[in-house]
Amino acid sequence: METLVDDYLWLLKKDELDLVRELEPERIEALDEDDLIELHRRVRRARNKHVKNYRRKAARAVEEAGSRGQARPKGDKARWRAEAFEEALAIVSERLAVVAHAQAEALKEERLARAKSGRSSGPESGGPSGPDGVGPGRARTHEKSTGGLKRDASSRAQGARRQAKKDGR
């Protein structure tokens, strides 16, 4: 089975080959989510660079040749480079999605296990009280109010302003 490196070995420069070699299955499997995000960023930057270069070169070639059909063969190498990094980006994106999903599932399981054991992740964790061991959480402090407190305070302030106006005459 050929790898991405084998396909584009003749086309890429040394530093680009080093980047693509990081996508070999045994190397990419060893990366965690943060490392994959960093690799994804680097591959995306390389892809954007080569796509931009290809498009600029193709636009100049179309101007010179007079049509896209006649200009197309001139941009083969740049187009293949852009395709190589497009494929590399797809590989990294797919692996990142798998790892991120697995990590999200692990965090979910951990959170559910902590909730079932009655321990909260917050600083105010109460003991288990329910039949399934889940505690009540933090008790709410609630004062009965019809919303009148704010309205009454506003009314008092308005009266004080009126009185101050009268006193100032």
PDB file of N, CA and C in Angstrom, residues 22-23 28 35-41 43 87-97:
ATOM      1  N   GLU A  22       4.568  13.235   9.050  1.00  0.00           N
ATOM      2  CA  GLU A  22       3.885  13.197  10.345  1.00  0.00           C
ATOM      3  C   GLU A  22       2.503  12.560  10.231  1.00  0.00           C
ATOM      4  N   LEU A  23       2.029  12.371   9.005  1.00  0.00           N
ATOM      5  CA  LEU A  23       0.704  11.784   8.793  1.00  0.00           C
ATOM      6  C   LEU A  23       0.754  10.273   8.628  1.00  0.00           C
ATOM      7  N   ILE A  28       0.672   9.356  13.463  1.00  0.00           N
ATOM      8  CA  ILE A  28      -0.529  10.151  13.740  1.00  0.00           C
ATOM      9  C   ILE A  28      -1.383   9.502  14.835  1.00  0.00           C
ATOM     10  N   ASP A  35      -1.963  17.950  20.106  1.00  0.00           N
ATOM     11  CA  ASP A  35      -0.945  17.793  19.066  1.00  0.00           C
ATOM     12  C   ASP A  35      -1.588  17.725  17.683  1.00  0.00           C
ATOM     13  N   LEU A  36      -2.733  17.069  17.606  1.00  0.00           N
ATOM     14  CA  LEU A  36      -3.443  16.986  16.321  1.00  0.00           C
ATOM     15  C   LEU A  36      -3.947  18.357  15.877  1.00  0.00           C
ATOM     16  N   ILE A  37      -4.390  19.153  16.819  1.00  0.00           N
ATOM     17  CA  ILE A  37      -4.854  20.510  16.482  1.00  0.00           C
ATOM     18  C   ILE A  37      -3.691  21.327  15.922  1.00  0.00           C
ATOM     19  N   GLU A  38      -2.528  21.198  16.541  1.00  0.00           N
ATOM     20  CA  GLU A  38      -1.344  21.908  16.061  1.00  0.00           C
ATOM     21  C   GLU A  38      -0.936  21.421  14.674  1.00  0.00           C
ATOM     22  N   LEU A  39      -0.948  20.108  14.462  1.00  0.00           N
ATOM     23  CA  LEU A  39      -0.622  19.540  13.156  1.00  0.00           C
ATOM     24  C   LEU A  39      -1.640  19.997  12.106  1.00  0.00           C
ATOM     25  N   HIS A  40      -2.902  20.020  12.482  1.00  0.00           N
ATOM     26  CA  HIS A  40      -3.965  20.467  11.571  1.00  0.00           C
ATOM     27  C   HIS A  40      -3.716  21.909  11.142  1.00  0.00           C
ATOM     28  N   ARG A  41      -3.326  22.746  12.095  1.00  0.00           N
ATOM     29  CA  ARG A  41      -3.045  24.154  11.792  1.00  0.00           C
ATOM     30  C   ARG A  41      -1.891  24.270  10.795  1.00  0.00           C
ATOM     31  N   VAL A  43      -0.733  21.967   8.643  1.00  0.00           N
ATOM     32  CA  VAL A  43      -1.089  21.412   7.335  1.00  0.00           C
ATOM     33  C   VAL A  43      -2.041  22.368   6.601  1.00  0.00           C
ATOM     34  N   GLU A  87      -5.222  16.603   0.450  1.00  0.00           N
ATOM     35  CA  GLU A  87      -5.376  15.228   0.923  1.00  0.00           C
ATOM     36  C   GLU A  87      -4.819  15.078   2.335  1.00  0.00           C
ATOM     37  N   ALA A  88      -3.683  15.711   2.598  1.00  0.00           N
ATOM     38  CA  ALA A  88      -3.086  15.662   3.937  1.00  0.00           C
ATOM     39  C   ALA A  88      -4.015  16.289   4.968  1.00  0.00           C
ATOM     40  N   LEU A  89      -4.632  17.390   4.606  1.00  0.00           N
ATOM     41  CA  LEU A  89      -5.554  18.055   5.517  1.00  0.00           C
ATOM     42  C   LEU A  89      -6.760  17.170   5.811  1.00  0.00           C
ATOM     43  N   ALA A  90      -7.228  16.457   4.813  1.00  0.00           N
ATOM     44  CA  ALA A  90      -8.365  15.550   5.020  1.00  0.00           C
ATOM     45  C   ALA A  90      -7.987  14.439   6.002  1.00  0.00           C
ATOM     46  N   ILE A  91      -6.771  13.916   5.893  1.00  0.00           N
ATOM     47  CA  ILE A  91      -6.322  12.851   6.792  1.00  0.00           C
ATOM     48  C   ILE A  91      -6.265  13.356   8.234  1.00  0.00           C
ATOM     49  N   VAL A  92      -5.677  14.534   8.431  1.00  0.00           N
ATOM     50  CA  VAL A  92      -5.554  15.088   9.781  1.00  0.00           C
ATOM     51  C   VAL A  92      -6.933  15.429  10.345  1.00  0.00           C
ATOM     52  N   SER A  93      -7.795  15.993   9.517  1.00  0.00           N
ATOM     53  CA  SER A  93      -9.137  16.365   9.981  1.00  0.00           C
ATOM     54  C   SER A  93      -9.923  15.138  10.432  1.00  0.00           C
ATOM     55  N   GLU A  94      -9.807  14.069   9.667  1.00  0.00           N
ATOM     56  CA  GLU A  94     -10.524  12.846  10.017  1.00  0.00           C
ATOM     57  C   GLU A  94     -10.023  12.280  11.346  1.00  0.00           C
ATOM     58  N   ARG A  95      -8.726  12.235  11.521  1.00  0.00           N
ATOM     59  CA  ARG A  95      -8.155  11.711  12.764  1.00  0.00           C
ATOM     60  C   ARG A  95      -8.502  12.614  13.944  1.00  0.00           C
ATOM     61  N   LEU A  96      -8.470  13.921  13.738  1.00  0.00           N
ATOM     62  CA  LEU A  96      -8.818  14.860  14.798  1.00  0.00           C
ATOM     63  C   LEU A  96     -10.269  14.682  15.225  1.00  0.00           C
ATOM     64  N   ALA A  97     -11.151  14.460  14.270  1.00  0.00           N
ATOM     65  CA  ALA A  97     -12.562  14.250  14.595  1.00  0.00           C
ATOM     66  C   ALA A  97     -12.743  12.997  15.447  1.00  0.00           C
TER      67      ALA A  97
END
